[in-house]
PDB file of C-alpha atoms in Angstrom:
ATOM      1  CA  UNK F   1      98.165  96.874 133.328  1.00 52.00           C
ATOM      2  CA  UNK F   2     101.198  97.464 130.983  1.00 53.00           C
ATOM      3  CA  UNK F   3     100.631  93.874 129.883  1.00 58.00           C
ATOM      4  CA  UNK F   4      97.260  94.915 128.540  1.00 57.00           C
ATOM      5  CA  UNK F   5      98.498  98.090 126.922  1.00 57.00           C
ATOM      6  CA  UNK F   6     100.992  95.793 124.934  1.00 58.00           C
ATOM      7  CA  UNK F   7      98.477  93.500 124.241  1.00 59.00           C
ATOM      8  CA  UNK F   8      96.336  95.886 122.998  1.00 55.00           C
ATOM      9  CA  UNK F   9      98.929  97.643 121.074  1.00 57.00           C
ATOM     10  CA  UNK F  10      99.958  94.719 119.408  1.00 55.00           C
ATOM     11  CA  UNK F  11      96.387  93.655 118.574  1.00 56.00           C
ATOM     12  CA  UNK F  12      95.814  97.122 116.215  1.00 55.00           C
ATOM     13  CA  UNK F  13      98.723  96.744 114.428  1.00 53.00           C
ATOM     14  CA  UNK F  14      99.382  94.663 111.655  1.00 49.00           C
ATOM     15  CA  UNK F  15     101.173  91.424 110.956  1.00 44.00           C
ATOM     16  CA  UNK F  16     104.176  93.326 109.092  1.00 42.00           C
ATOM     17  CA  UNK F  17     105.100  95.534 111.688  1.00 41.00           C
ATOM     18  CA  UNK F  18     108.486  94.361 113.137  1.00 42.00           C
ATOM     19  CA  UNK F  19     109.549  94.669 109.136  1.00 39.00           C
ATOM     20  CA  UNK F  20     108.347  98.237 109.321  1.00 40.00           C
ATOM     21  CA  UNK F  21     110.144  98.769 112.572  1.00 42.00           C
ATOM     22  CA  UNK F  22     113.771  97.616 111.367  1.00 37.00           C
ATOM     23  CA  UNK F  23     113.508  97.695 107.871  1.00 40.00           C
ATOM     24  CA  UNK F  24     115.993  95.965 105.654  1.00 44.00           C
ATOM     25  CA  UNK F  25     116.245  98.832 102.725  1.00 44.00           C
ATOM     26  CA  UNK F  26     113.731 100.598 100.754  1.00 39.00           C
ATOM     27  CA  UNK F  27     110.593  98.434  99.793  1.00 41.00           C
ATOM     28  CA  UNK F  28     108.591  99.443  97.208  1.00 41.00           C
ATOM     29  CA  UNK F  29     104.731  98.932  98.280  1.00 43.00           C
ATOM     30  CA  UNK F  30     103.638  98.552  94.629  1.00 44.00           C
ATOM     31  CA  UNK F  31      99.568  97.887  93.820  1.00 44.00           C
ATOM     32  CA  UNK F  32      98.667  95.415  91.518  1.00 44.00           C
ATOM     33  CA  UNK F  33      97.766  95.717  87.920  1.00 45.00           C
ATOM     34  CA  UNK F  34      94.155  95.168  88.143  1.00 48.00           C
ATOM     35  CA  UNK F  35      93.119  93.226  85.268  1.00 47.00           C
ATOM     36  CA  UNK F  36      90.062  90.952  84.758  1.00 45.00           C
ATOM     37  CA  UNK F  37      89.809  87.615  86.320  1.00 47.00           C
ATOM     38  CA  UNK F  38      88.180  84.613  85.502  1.00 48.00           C
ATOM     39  CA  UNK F  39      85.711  85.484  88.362  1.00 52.00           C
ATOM     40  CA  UNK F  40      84.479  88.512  86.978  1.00 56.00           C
ATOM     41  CA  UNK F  41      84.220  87.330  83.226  1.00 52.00           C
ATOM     42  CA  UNK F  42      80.658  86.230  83.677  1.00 53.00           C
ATOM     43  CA  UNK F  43      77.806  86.008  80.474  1.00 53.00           C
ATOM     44  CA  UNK F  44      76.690  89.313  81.635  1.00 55.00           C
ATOM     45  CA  UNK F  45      80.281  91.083  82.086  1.00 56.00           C
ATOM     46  CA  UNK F  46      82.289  88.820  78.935  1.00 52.00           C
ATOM     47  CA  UNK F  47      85.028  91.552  79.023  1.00 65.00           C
ATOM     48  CA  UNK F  48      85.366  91.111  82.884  1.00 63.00           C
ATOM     49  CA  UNK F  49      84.925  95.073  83.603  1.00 68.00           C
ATOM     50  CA  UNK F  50      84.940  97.030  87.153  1.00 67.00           C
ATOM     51  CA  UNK F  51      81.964  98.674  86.327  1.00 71.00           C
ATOM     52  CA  UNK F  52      80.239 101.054  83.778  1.00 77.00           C
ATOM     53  CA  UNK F  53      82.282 102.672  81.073  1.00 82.00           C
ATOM     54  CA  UNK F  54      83.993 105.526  82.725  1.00 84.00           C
ATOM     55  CA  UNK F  55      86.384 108.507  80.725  1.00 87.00           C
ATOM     56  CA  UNK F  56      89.084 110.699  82.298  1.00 89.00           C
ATOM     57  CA  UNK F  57      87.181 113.672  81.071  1.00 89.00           C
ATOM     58  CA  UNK F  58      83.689 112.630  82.791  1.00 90.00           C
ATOM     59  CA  UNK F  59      84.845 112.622  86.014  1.00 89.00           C
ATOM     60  CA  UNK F  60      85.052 115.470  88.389  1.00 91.00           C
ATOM     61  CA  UNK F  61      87.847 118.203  88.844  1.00 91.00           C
ATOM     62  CA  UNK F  62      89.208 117.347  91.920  1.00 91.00           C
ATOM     63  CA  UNK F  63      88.880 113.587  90.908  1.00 90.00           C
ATOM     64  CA  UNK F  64      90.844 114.023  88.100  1.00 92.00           C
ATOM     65  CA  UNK F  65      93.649 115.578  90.568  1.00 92.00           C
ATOM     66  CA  UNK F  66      93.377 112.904  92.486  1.00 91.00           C
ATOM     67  CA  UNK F  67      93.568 110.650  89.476  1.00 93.00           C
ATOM     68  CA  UNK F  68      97.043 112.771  88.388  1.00 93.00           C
ATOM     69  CA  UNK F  69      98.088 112.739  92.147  1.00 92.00           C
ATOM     70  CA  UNK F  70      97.908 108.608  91.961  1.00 92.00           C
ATOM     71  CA  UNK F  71      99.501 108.465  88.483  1.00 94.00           C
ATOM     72  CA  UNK F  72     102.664 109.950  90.130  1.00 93.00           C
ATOM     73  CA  UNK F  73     102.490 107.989  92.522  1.00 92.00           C
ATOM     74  CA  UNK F  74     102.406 104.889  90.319  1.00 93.00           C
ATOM     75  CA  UNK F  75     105.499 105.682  88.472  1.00 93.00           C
ATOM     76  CA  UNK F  76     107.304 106.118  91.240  1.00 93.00           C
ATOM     77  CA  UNK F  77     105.908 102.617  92.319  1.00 92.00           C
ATOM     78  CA  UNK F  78     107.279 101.376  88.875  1.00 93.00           C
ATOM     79  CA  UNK F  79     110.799 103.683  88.931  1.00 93.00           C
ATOM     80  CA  UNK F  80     111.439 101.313  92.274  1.00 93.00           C
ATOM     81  CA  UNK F  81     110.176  97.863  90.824  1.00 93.00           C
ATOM     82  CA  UNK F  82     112.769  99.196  87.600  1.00 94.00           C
ATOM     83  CA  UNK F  83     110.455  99.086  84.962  1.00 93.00           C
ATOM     84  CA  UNK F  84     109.925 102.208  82.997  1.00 93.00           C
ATOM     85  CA  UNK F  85     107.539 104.933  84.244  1.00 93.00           C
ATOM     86  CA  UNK F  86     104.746 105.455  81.578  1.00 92.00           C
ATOM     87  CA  UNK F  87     104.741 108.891  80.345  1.00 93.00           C
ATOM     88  CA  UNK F  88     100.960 109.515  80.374  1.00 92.00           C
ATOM     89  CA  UNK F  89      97.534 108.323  81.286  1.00 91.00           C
ATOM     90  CA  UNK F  90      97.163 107.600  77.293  1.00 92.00           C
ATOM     91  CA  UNK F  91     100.304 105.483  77.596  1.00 93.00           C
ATOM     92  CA  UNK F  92      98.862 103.542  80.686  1.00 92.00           C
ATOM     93  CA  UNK F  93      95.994 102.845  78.361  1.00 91.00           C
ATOM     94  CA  UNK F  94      97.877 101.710  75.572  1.00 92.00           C
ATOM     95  CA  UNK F  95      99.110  98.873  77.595  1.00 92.00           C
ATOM     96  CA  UNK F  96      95.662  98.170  79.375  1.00 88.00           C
ATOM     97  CA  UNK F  97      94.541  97.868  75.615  1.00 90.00           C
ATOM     98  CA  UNK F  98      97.402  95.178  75.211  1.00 90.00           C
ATOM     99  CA  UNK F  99      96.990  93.284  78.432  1.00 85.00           C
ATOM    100  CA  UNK F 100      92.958  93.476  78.232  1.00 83.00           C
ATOM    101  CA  UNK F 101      93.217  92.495  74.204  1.00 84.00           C
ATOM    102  CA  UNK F 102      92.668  88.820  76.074  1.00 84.00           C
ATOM    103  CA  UNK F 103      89.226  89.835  77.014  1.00 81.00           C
ATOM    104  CA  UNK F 104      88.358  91.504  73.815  1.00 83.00           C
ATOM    105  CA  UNK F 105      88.917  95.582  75.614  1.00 82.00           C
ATOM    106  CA  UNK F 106      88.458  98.269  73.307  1.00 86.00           C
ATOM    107  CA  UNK F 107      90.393 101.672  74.297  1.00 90.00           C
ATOM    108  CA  UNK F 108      87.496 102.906  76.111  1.00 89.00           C
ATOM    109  CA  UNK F 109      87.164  99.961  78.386  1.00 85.00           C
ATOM    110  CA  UNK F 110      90.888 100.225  78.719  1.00 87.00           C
ATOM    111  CA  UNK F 111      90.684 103.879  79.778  1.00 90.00           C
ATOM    112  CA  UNK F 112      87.731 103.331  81.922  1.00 88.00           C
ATOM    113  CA  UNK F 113      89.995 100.699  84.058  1.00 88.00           C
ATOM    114  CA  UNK F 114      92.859 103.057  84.044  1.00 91.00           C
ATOM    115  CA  UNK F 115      90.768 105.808  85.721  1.00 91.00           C
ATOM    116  CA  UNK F 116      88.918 103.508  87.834  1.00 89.00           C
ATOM    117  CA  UNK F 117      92.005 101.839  89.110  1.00 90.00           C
ATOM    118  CA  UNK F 118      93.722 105.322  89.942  1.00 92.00           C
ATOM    119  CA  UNK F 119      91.043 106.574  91.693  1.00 90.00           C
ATOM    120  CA  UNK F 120      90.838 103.545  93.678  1.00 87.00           C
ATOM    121  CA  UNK F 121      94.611 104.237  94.596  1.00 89.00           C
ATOM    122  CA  UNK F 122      94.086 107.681  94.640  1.00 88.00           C
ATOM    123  CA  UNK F 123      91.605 107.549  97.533  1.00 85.00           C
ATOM    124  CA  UNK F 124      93.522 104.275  99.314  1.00 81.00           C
ATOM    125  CA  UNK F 125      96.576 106.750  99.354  1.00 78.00           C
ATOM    126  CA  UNK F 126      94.250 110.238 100.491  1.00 75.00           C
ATOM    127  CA  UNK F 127      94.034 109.679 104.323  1.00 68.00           C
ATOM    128  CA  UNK F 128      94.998 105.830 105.051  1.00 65.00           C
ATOM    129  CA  UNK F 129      97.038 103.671 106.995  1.00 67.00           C
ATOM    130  CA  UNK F 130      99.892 103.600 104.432  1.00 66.00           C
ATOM    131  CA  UNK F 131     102.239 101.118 106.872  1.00 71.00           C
ATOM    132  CA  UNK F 132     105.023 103.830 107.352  1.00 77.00           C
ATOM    133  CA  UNK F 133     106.745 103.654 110.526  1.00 85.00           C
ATOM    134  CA  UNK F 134     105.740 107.345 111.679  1.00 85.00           C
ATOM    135  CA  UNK F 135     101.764 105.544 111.633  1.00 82.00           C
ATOM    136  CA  UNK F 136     102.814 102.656 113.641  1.00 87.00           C
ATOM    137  CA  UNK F 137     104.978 105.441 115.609  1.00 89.00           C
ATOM    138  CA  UNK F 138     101.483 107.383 116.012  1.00 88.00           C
ATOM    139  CA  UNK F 139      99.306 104.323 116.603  1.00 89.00           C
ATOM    140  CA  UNK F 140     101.306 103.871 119.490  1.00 91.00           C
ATOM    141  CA  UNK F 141     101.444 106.753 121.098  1.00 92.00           C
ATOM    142  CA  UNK F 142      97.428 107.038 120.928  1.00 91.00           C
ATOM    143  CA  UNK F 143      97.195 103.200 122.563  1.00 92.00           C
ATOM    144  CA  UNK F 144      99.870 104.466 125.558  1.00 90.00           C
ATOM    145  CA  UNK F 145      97.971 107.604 125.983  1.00 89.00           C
ATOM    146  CA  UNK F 146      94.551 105.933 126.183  1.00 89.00           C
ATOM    147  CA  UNK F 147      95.676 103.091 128.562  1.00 88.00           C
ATOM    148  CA  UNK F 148      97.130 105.591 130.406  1.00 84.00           C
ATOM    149  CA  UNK F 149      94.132 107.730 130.789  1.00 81.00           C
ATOM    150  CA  UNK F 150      92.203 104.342 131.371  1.00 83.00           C
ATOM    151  CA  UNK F 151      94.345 103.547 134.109  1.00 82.00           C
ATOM    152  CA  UNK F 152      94.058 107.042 135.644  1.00 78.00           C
ATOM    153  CA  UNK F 153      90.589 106.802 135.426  1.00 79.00           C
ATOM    154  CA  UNK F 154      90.680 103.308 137.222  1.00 81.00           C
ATOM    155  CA  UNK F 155      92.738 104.542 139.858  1.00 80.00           C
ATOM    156  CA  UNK F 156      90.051 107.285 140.929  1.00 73.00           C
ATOM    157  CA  UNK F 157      92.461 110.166 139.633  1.00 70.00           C
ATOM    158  CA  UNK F 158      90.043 110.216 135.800  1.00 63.00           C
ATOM    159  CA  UNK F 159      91.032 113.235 134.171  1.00 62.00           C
ATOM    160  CA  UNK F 160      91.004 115.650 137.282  1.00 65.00           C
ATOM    161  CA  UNK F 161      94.115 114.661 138.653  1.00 59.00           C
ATOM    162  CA  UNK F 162      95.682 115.368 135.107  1.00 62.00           C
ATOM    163  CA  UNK F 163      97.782 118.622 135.545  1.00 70.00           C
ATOM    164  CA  UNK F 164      97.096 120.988 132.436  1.00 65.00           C
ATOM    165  CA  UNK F 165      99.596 122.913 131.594  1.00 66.00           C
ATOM    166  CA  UNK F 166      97.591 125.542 129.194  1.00 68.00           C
ATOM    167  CA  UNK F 167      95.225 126.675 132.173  1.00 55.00           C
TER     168      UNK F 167
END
């Protein structure tokens, strides 16, 4: 039975988790610059865009916090990888407009991948598996506990025999 917890356990988590485990120093977990790709340059897309044109004012309140929230986020991602943080969204843009002048990007397509990209981190960062120990730590636990209860439950004892210590 513990041989099938283990298994099990070792089936949800991911390939990198011994590094996560014992970790050698402080990795930065940086996301990549999303830029176009021959892929998505097609006749209908030529600039190679995400989607429709998008603006940081457009979108919603609490998507713009998010969007902030993520922007921290990614300087500290860049402070780690030493390269210098940007200082604003506008400077992000500024050099999406330089790395998108390939395609032919104006400053609104530029700021429409900035925001697009950040809220894409923005909501991969909200409630995620980020790879941090303490959610390998808690993936765990929640495997032993359920094994346990399954083998309880096998056993004949199910959740009856469990003593509860609030009642």
């Amino acid at each position: 039975m513990l041989a099938a917890i283990a298994a099990l356990s070792l089936a949800l988590l991911p390939a990198r988790w011994p590094a996560a485990v014992a970790p050698q120093g402080v990795v930065a977990r940086t996301a990549p610059l999303i830029m176009a790709t021959n892929d998505q340059v097609t006749p209908d897309n030529p600039k190679g865009l995400s989607g429709p044109l998008i603006t940081y004012n457009t979108i919603s309140a609490e998507m713009r916090a998010l969007v902030n929230d993520a922007f921290i986020q990614r300087n500290r991602e860049r402070k780690m990888a030493d390269k210098p943080p940007y200082e604003s969204i506008d400077a992000m843009i500024d050099a999406y407009v330089e790395l998108g002048a390939e395609y032919g990007w104006t400053r609104e397509d530029a700021e429409s991948e900035v925001v697009r990209f950040l809220q894409r981190k923005g909501l991969a960062e909200e409630g995620g598996f980020t790879g941090a120990v303490q959610d390998y730590v808690a993936q765990l636990m929640l495997v032993l506990l359920l094994g346990s209860l399954g083998y309880s439950t096998a056993i004949g004892g199910g959740l009856a025999a469990w003593d509860n210590p609030f009642f």
